[in-house]
Coordinates of C-alpha atoms and ligand atoms in Angstrom, one line a residue:
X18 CA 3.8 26.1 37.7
X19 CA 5.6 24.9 41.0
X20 CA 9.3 24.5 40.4
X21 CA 11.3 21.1 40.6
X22 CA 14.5 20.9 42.2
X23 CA 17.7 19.0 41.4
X24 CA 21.0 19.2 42.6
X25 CA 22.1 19.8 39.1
X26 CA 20.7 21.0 35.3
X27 CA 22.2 21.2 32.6
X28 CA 20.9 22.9 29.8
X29 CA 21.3 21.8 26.1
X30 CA 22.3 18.2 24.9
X31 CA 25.5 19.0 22.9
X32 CA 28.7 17.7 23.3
X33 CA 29.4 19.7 26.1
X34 CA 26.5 18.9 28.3
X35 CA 26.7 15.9 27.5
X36 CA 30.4 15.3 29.2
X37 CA 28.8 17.5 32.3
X38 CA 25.6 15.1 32.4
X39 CA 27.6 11.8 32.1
X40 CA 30.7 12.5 34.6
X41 CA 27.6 14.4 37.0
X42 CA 25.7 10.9 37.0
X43 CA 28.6 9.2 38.0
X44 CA 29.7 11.0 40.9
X45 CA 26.4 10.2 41.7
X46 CA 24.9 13.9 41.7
X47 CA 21.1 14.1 40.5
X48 CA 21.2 15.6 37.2
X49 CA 18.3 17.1 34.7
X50 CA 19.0 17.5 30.6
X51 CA 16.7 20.3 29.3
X52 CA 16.9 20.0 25.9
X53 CA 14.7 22.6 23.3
X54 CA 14.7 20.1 20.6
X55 CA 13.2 16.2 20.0
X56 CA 14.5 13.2 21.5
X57 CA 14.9 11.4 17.8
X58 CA 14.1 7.9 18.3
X59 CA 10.7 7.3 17.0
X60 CA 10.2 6.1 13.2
X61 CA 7.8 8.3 11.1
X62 CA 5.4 6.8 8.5
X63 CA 8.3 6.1 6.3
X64 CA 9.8 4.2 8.5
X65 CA 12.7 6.2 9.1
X66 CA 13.7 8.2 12.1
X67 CA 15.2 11.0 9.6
X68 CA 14.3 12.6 6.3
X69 CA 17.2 12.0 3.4
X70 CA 18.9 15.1 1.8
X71 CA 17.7 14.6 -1.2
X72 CA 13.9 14.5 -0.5
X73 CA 13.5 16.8 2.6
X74 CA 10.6 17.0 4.5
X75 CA 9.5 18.6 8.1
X76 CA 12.1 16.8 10.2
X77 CA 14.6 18.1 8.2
X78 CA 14.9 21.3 9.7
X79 CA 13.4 23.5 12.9
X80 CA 10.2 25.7 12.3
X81 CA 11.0 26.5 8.7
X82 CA 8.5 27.2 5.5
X83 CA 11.7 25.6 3.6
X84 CA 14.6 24.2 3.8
X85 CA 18.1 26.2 4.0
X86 CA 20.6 23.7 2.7
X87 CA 23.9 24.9 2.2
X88 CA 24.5 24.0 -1.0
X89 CA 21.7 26.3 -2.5
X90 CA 22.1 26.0 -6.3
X91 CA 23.1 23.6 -9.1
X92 CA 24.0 25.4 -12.5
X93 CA 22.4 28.3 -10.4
X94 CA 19.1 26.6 -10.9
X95 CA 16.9 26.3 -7.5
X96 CA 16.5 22.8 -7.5
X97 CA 18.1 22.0 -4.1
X98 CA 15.9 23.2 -1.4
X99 CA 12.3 22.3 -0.9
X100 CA 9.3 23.6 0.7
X101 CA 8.6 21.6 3.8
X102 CA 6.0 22.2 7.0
X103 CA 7.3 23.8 10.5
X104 CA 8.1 20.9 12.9
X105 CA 11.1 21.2 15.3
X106 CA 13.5 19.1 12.6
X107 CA 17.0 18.6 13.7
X108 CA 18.7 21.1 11.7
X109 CA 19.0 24.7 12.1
X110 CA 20.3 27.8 10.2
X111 CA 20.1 30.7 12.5
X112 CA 20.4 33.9 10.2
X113 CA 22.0 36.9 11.4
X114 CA 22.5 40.0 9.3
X115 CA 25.6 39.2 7.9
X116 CA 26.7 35.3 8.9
X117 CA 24.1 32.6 9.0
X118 CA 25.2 29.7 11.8
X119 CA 23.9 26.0 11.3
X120 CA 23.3 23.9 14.4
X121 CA 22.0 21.0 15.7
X122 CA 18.6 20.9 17.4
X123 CA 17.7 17.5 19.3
X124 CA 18.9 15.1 21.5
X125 CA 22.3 15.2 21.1
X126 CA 22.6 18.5 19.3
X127 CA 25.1 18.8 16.7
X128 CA 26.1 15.5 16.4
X129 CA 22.7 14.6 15.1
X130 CA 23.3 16.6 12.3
X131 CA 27.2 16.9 11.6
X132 CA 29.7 15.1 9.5
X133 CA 31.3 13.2 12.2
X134 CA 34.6 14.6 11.5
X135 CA 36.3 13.8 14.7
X136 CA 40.3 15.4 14.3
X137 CA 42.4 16.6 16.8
X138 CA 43.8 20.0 17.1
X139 CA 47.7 20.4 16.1
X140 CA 49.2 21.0 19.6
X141 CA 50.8 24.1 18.3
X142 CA 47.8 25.8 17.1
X143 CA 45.6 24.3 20.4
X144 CA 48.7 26.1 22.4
X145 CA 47.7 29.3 21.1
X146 CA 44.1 29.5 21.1
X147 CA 44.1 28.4 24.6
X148 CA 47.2 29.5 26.1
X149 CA 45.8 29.2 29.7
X150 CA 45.0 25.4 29.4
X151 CA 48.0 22.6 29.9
X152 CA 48.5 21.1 26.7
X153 CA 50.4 18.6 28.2
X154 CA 47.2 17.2 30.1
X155 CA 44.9 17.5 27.1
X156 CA 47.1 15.4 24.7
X157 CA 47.7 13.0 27.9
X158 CA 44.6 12.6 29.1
X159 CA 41.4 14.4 27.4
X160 CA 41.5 14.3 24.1
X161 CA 42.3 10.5 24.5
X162 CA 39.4 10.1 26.5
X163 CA 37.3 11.9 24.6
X164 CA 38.1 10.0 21.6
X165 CA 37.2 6.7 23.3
X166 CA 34.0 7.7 24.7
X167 CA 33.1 9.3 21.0
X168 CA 33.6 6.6 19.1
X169 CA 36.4 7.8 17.2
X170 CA 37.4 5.2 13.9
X171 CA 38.8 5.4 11.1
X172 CA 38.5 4.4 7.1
X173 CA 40.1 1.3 6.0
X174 CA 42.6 2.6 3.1
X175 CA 42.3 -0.3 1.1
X176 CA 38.4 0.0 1.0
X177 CA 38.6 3.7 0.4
X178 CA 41.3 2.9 -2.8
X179 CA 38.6 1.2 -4.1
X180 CA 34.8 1.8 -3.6
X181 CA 33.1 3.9 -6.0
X182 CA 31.6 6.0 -3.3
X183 CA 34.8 7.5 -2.2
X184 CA 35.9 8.4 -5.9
X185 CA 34.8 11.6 -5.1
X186 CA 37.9 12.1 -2.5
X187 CA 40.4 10.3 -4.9
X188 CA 39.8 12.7 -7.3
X189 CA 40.1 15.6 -5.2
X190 CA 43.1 14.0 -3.7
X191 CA 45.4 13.4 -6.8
X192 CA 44.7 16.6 -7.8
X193 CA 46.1 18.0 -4.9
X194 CA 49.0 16.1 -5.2
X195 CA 49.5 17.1 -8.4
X196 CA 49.7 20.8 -6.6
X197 CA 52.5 19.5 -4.3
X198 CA 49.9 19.3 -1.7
X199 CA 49.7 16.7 1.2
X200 CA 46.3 14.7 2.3
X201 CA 45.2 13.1 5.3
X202 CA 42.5 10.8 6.2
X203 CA 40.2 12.5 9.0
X204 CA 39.2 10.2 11.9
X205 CA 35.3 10.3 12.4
X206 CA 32.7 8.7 14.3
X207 CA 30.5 6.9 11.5
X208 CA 31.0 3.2 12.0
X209 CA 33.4 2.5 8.7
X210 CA 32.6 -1.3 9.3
X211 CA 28.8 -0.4 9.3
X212 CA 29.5 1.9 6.1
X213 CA 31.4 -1.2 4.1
X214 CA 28.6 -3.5 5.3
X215 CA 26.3 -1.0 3.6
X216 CA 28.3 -1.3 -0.2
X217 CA 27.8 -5.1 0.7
X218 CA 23.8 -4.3 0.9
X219 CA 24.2 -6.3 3.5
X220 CA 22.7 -3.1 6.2
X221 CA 19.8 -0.6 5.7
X222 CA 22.7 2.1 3.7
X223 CA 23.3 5.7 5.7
X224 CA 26.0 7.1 4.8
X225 CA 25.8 5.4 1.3
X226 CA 22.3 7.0 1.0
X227 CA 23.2 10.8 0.6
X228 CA 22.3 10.7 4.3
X229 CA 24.0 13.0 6.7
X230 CA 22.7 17.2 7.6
X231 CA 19.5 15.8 8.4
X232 CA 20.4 13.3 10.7
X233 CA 21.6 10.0 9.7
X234 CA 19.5 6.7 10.3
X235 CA 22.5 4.6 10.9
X236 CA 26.0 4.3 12.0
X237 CA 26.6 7.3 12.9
X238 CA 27.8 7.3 16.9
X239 CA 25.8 10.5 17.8
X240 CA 25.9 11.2 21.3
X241 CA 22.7 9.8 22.2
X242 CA 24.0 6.3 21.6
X243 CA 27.2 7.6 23.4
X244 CA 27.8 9.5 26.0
X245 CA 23.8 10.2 27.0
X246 CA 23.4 6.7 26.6
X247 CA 25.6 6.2 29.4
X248 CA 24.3 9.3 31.3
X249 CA 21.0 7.6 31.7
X250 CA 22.6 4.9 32.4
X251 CA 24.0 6.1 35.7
X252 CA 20.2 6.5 37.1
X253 CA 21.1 9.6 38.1
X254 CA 20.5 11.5 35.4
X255 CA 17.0 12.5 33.6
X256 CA 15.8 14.2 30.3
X257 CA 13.4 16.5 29.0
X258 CA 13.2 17.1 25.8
X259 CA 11.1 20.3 23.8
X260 CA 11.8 21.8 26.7
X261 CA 13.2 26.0 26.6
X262 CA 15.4 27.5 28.6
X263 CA 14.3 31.3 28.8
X264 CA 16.3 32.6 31.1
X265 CA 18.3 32.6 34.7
X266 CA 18.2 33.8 37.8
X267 CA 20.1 33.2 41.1
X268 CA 18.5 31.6 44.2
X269 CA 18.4 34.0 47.5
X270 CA 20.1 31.4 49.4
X271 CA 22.6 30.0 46.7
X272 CA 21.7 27.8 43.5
X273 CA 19.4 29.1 40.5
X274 CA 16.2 29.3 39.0
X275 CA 15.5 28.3 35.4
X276 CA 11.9 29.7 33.1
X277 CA 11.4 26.9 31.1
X278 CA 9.2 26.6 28.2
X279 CA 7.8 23.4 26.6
X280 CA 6.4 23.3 23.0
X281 CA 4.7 20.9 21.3
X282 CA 5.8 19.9 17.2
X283 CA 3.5 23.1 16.2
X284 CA 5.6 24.9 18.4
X285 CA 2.7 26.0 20.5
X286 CA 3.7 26.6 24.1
X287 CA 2.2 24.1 26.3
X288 CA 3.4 24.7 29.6
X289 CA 5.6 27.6 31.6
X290 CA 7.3 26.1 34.3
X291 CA 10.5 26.6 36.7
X292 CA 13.1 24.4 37.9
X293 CA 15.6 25.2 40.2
X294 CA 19.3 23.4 41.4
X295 CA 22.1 24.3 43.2
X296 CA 24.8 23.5 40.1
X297 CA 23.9 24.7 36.8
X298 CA 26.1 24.0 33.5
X299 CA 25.4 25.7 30.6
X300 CA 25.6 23.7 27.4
X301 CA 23.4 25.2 24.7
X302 CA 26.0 26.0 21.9
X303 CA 27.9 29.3 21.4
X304 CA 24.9 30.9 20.4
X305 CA 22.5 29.5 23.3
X306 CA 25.2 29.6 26.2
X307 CA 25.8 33.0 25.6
X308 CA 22.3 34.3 24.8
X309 CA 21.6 32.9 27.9
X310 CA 24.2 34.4 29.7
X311 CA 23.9 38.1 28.1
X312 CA 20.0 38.2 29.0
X313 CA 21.1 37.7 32.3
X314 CA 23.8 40.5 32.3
X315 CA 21.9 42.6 30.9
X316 CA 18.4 42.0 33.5
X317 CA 21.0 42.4 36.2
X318 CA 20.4 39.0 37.4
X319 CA 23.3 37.8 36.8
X320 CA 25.2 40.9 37.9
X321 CA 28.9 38.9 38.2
X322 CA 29.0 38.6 34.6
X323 CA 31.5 40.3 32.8
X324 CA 32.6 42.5 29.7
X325 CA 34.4 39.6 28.2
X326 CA 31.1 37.5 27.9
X327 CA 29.9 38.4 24.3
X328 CA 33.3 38.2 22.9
X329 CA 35.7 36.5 20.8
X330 CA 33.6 34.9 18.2
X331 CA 34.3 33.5 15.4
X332 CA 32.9 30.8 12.5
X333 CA 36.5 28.8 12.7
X334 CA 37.9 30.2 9.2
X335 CA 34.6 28.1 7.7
X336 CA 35.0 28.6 3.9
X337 CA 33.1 26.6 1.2
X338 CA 34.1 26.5 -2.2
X339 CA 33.5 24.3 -5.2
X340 CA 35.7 23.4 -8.2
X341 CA 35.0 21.7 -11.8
X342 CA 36.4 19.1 -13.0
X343 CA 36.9 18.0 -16.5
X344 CA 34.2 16.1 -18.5
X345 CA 36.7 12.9 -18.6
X346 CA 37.5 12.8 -14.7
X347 CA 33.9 12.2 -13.1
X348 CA 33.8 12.3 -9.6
X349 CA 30.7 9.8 -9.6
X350 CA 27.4 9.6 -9.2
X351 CA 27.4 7.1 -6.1
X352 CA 29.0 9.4 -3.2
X353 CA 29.2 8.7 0.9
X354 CA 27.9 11.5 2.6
X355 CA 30.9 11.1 5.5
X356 CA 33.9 12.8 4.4
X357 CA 36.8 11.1 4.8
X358 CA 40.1 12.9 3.4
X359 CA 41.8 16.6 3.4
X360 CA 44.6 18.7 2.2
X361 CA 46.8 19.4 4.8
X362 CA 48.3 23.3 4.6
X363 CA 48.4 24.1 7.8
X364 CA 52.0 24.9 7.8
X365 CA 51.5 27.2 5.2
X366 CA 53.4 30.5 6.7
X367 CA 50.9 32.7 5.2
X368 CA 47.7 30.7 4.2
X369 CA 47.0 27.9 6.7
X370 CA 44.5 25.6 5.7
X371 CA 42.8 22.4 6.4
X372 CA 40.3 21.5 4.0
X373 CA 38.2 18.8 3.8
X374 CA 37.2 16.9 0.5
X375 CA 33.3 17.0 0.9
X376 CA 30.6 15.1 -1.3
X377 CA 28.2 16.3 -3.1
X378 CA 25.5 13.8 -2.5
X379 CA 23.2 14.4 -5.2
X380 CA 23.0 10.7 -6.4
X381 CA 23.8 12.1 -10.3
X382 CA 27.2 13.0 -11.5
X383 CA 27.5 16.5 -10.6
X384 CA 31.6 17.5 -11.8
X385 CA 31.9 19.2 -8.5
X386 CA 35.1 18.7 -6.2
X387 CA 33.5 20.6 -3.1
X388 CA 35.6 21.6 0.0
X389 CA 35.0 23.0 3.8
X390 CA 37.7 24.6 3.9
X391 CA 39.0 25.7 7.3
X392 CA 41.1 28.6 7.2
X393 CA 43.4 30.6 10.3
X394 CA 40.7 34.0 9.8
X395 CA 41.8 36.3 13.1
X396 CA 38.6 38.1 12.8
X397 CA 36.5 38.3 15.4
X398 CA 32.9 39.3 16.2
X399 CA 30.8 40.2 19.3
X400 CA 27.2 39.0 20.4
X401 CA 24.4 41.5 22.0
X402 CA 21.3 41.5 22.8
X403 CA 19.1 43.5 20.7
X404 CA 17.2 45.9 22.8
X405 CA 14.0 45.8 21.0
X406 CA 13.0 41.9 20.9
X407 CA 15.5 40.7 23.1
X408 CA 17.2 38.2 21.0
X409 CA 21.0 37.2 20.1
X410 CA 22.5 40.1 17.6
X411 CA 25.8 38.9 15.8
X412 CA 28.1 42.0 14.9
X413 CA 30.1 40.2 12.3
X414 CA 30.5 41.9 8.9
X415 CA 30.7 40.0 5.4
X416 CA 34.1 41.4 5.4
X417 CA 35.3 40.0 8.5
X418 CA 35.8 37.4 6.3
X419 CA 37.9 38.6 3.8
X420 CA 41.0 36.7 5.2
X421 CA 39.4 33.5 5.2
X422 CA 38.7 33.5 1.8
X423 CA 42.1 34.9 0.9
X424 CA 43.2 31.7 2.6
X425 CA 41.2 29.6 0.3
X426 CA 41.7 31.1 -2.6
X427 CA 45.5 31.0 -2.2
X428 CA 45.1 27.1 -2.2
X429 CA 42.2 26.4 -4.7
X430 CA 44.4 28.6 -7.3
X431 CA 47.2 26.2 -7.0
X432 CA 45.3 23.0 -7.5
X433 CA 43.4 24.5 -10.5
X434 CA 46.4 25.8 -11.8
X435 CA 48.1 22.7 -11.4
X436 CA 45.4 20.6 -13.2
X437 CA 43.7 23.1 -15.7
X438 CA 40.4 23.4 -14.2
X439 CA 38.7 26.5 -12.4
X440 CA 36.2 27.2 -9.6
X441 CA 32.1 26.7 -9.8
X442 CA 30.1 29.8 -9.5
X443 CA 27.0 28.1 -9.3
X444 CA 26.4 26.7 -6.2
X445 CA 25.6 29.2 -3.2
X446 CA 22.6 31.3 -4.7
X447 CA 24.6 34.3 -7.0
X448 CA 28.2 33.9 -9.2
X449 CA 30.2 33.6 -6.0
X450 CA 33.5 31.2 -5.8
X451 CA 33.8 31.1 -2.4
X452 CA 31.0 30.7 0.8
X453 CA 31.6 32.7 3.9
X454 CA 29.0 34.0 4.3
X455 CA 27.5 30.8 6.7
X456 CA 29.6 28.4 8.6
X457 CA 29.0 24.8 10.7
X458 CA 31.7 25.8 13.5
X459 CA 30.4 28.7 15.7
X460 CA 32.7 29.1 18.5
X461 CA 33.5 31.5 21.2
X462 CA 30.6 34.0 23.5
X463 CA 31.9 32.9 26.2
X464 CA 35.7 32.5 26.2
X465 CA 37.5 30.8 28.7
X466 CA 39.9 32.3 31.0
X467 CA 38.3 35.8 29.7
X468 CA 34.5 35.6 30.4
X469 CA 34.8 32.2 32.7
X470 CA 37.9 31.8 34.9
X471 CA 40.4 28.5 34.1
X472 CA 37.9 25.8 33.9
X473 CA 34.6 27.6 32.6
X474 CA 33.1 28.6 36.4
X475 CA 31.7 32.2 35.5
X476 CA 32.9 35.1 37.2
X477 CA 30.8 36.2 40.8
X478 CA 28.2 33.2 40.9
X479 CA 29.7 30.0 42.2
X480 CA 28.1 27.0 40.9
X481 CA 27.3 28.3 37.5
X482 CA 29.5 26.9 34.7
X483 CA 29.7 27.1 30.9
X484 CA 31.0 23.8 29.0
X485 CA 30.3 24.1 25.4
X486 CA 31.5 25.9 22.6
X487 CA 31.1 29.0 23.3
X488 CA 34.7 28.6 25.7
X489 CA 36.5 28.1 22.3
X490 CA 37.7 31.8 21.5
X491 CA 36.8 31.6 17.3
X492 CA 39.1 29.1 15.9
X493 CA 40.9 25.9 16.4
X494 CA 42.1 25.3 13.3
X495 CA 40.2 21.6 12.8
X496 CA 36.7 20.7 13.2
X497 CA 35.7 21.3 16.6
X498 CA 33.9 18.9 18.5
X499 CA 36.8 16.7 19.8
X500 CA 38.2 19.5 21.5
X501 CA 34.7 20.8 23.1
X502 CA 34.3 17.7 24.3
X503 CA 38.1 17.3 26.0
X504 CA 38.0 20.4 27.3
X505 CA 34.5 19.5 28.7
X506 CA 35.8 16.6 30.5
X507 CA 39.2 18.6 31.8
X508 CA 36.7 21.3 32.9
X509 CA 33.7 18.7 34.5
X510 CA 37.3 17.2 36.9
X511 CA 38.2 19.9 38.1
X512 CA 34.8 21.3 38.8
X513 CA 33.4 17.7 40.7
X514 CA 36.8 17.7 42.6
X515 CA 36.6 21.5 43.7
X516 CA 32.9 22.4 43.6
X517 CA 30.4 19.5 44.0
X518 CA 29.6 18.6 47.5
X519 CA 25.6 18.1 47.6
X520 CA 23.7 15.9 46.0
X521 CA 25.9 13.0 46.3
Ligands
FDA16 P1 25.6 21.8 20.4 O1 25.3 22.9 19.5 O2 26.0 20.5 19.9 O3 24.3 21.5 21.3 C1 23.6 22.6 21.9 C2 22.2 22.0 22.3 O4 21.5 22.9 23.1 C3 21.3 21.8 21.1 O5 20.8 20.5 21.1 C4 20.2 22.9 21.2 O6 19.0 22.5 20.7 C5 20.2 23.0 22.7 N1 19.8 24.4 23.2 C6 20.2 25.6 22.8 N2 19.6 26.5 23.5 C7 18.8 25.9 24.4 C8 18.0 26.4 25.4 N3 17.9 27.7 25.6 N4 17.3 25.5 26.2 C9 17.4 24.2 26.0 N5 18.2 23.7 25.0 C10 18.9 24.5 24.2 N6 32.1 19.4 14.1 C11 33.1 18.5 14.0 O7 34.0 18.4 14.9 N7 33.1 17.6 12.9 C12 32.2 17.7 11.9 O8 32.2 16.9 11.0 C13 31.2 18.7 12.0 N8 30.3 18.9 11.0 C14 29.2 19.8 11.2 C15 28.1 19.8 10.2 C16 27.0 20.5 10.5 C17 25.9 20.6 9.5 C18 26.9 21.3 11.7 C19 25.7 22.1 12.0 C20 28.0 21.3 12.6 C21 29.1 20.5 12.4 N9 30.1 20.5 13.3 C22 31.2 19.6 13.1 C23 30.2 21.3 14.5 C24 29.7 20.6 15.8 O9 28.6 19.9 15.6 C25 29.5 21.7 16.8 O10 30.8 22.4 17.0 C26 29.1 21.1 18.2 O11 27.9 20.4 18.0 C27 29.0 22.2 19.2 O12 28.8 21.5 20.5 P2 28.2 22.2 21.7 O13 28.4 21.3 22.9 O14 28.8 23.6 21.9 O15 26.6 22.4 21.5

């Protein structure tokens, strides 16, 4: 088909892109979203945008004969996931050989589909992952900034001392004091005044209704009510939703060429098309950014691209575990699906952890205290491109994540100890204690200052930038989208101040 042009594209709809497609409309630059997934805005039959967790069906996860929910197994019995029809839902688990990635697919990208956990970095550990970027500005400036424009709240402590549906967390919590260990709420970006409106029954309930991996049909701030909102609402910037980008290619005379691919819900192919731009901003997710970029290395279109691209990967120390608690200290059946509390161990000098109380929305008392734990794992693994079909390979191996789970066993002991209880082994698919072997937090590809210079510009082709995840070299120590989308915005400054002169 006969290419459009635009001044700029940005591919993906993440958090990332969608800093790049917001501060691009407002410098006034013409600007295209290409997003692979839905734009999730139309009710189904039911009424509802999104499918609940606990009665999945095709728009809970993309092209799948079944769902993949992390939580596999109750008293090892299969009673969690559920066959369900392929239909681009908005959650994905892409499954490598030995680490299985969830991400967001749709409008928005992971924040359709994630807790909402919005926490900053501690500036010490942010110092050392990203020893190239001034601190100083970031706490000044971007992570304030991105906080605003996210929607960043927190619970009312009062309310959370006292619903039922956060008895889940209090429990957890006292018995990590009763460890010696600290707690802290977590900031997030579900409306709490919407979420204490739902206890009321005064609001259709979200949150309160076991609602979250699928997408959640209220109060959530997702970025399509925030930041894309107010992309669009420059005038300057367009979307196009179920719409693939395959791969790249530079211009002759500057600028680059993007195959794009549109499916329909069958994921039938309905048109092959190309679009082209002078300014193109990669934003597809750690795993899409640099799949993008590799097949370009490795054509020799993009011949600029370096060794460093592929690298520095890692799941952020992602750790899931589960504990039991005794018969006489239920955590209840009513649970909010938005976690709101986590012990603190950062400072540990051995075991830093940061581990967030997380529910078990199964809308029946279940005895579990469950935890993402996030853990300081130095590991790192490597993407390529397999040479026979073409697609993303992750070299990560199972025990990459030894370390991790040291972590996070070093910590669970002491709470069990502390209150006489132990760990569950029925709850990811065999008799383990501890998950690593999937994770919600893929960062790095792509890192910057290695693969990109200082602000994510890549190395030998001007006008081609990466602003997502994949800059993030494998940890950060909390959960990551506050800080993709700060450095986004520090990144998308310097680039409009520096770079951008057409299409204004
Ligand atoms: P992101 O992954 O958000 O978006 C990329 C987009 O690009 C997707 O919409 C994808 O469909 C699209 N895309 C990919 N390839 C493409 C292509 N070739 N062409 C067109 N489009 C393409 N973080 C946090 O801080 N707090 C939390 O509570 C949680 N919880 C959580 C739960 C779950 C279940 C998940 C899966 C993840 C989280 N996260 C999280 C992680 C967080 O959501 C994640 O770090 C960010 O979404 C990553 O943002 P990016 O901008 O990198 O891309």
């Amino acid at each position: 088909a006969a290419g459009d042009s635009f001044p700029a594209v940005v591919v993906g709809s993440g958090y990332g892109a969608s800093v790049a497609a917001l501060r691009l409309g407002e410098a006034g630059v013409t600007t295209l979203v290409l997003e692979m997934g839905r734009l999730w805005e139309e009710p189904a039959a039911d009424g509802k945008v999104f499918c609940g967790m606990l009665n999945p069906d095709r728009r809970s996860m993309w092209f799948k004969d079944r769902t993949e929910a992390p939580l596999d197994t109750l008293l090892w019995l299969d009673v969690v996931n559920r066959p369900i029809d392929r239909y681009p839902g908005a959650l994905d688990r892409v499954n490598f050989e030995e680490m299985s990635v969830y991400v967001g697919r749709g409008v928005g990208g992971g924040s359709l589909v994630n807790g909402g956990m919005a926490v900053t970095p501690a500036r010490s550990h942010f110092e050392k992952v990203l020893p190239g970027v001034d601190a100083d500005e970031m706490y000044r400036t971007y992570f304030p900034r991105a906080r605003a424009m996210l929607g960043v709240n927190s619970v009312d402590p009062d309310w959370f001392g006292s619903t039922p549906y956060y008895r889940y967390a209090r429990v957890a919590r006292d018995q990590a004091h009763q460890a010696g260990l600290t707690t802290a709420y977590v900031p997030n970006v579900y409306d709490f005044g919407y979420m204490e409106r739902e206890e009321r029954g005064d609001v259709a309930a979200s949150a309160l209704a076991s609602e979250v991996i699928y997408g959640n049909n209220h109060g959530k701030r997702s970025l399509d009510k925030t930041y894309l909102a107010a992309a669009l609402g420059t005038g300057k910037v367009t979307l196009r939703t179920m719409s693939e980008v395959e791969s790249v290619r530079p211009e002759p005379g500057g600028g680059y060429v993007l195959a794009v691919k549109e499916i329909d819900v069958n994921g039938s192919v309905v048109s092959r098309s190309e679009v082209s731009c002078r300014y193109l901003f990669l934003g597809a997710g750690s795993l899409g950014t640099t799949e993008l970029l590799l097949r370009a290395r490795e054509s020799g279109a993009l011949p600029g691209l370096g060794e460093e691209l592929g690298t520095g990967w890692g799941p952020n120390g992602n750790i899931m575990t589960g504990r039991a608690n005794h018969p006489w200290n239920p955590t209840g059946a009513r649970q909010s699906a938005i976690p709101v509390l986590a012990i603190d161990d950062w400072n540990h000098p051995t075991h830093p952890v940061f581990a967030e109380i997380a529910p078990v929305p199964a809308g029946i008392e279940t005895g579990i205290s469950l935890y993402l734990a996030i853990t300081d794992n130095p590991e790192r693994g490597t993407f390529e491109l397999d040479p026979a079909s073409g697609k993303l390979r992750l070299n990560w191996r199972r025990g990459q994540n030894a370390p991790a789970v040291a972590s996070a066993k070093s910590l669970f002991d002491r709470v069990n100890r502390a209150n006489g209880t132990s760990y569950r082994y029925d709850l990811f698919g065999d008799d383990r204690a501890f998950a690593g072997d999937f994770c919600y937090h893929p960062l790095g590809g792509c890192p910057l200052g290695a693969a990109t210079d200082a602000y994510g510009r890549l190395p030998g082709h001007p006008g081609l930038y990466a602003v997502d995840s994949s800059l993030i070299p494998g940890s950060i120590g909390v959960n990551p989208f506050v800080t993709i989308t700060a450095l986004a915005e520090r990144n998308i400054a310097r680039v409009l101040a520096e770079d951008v002169t057409t299409g204004r």
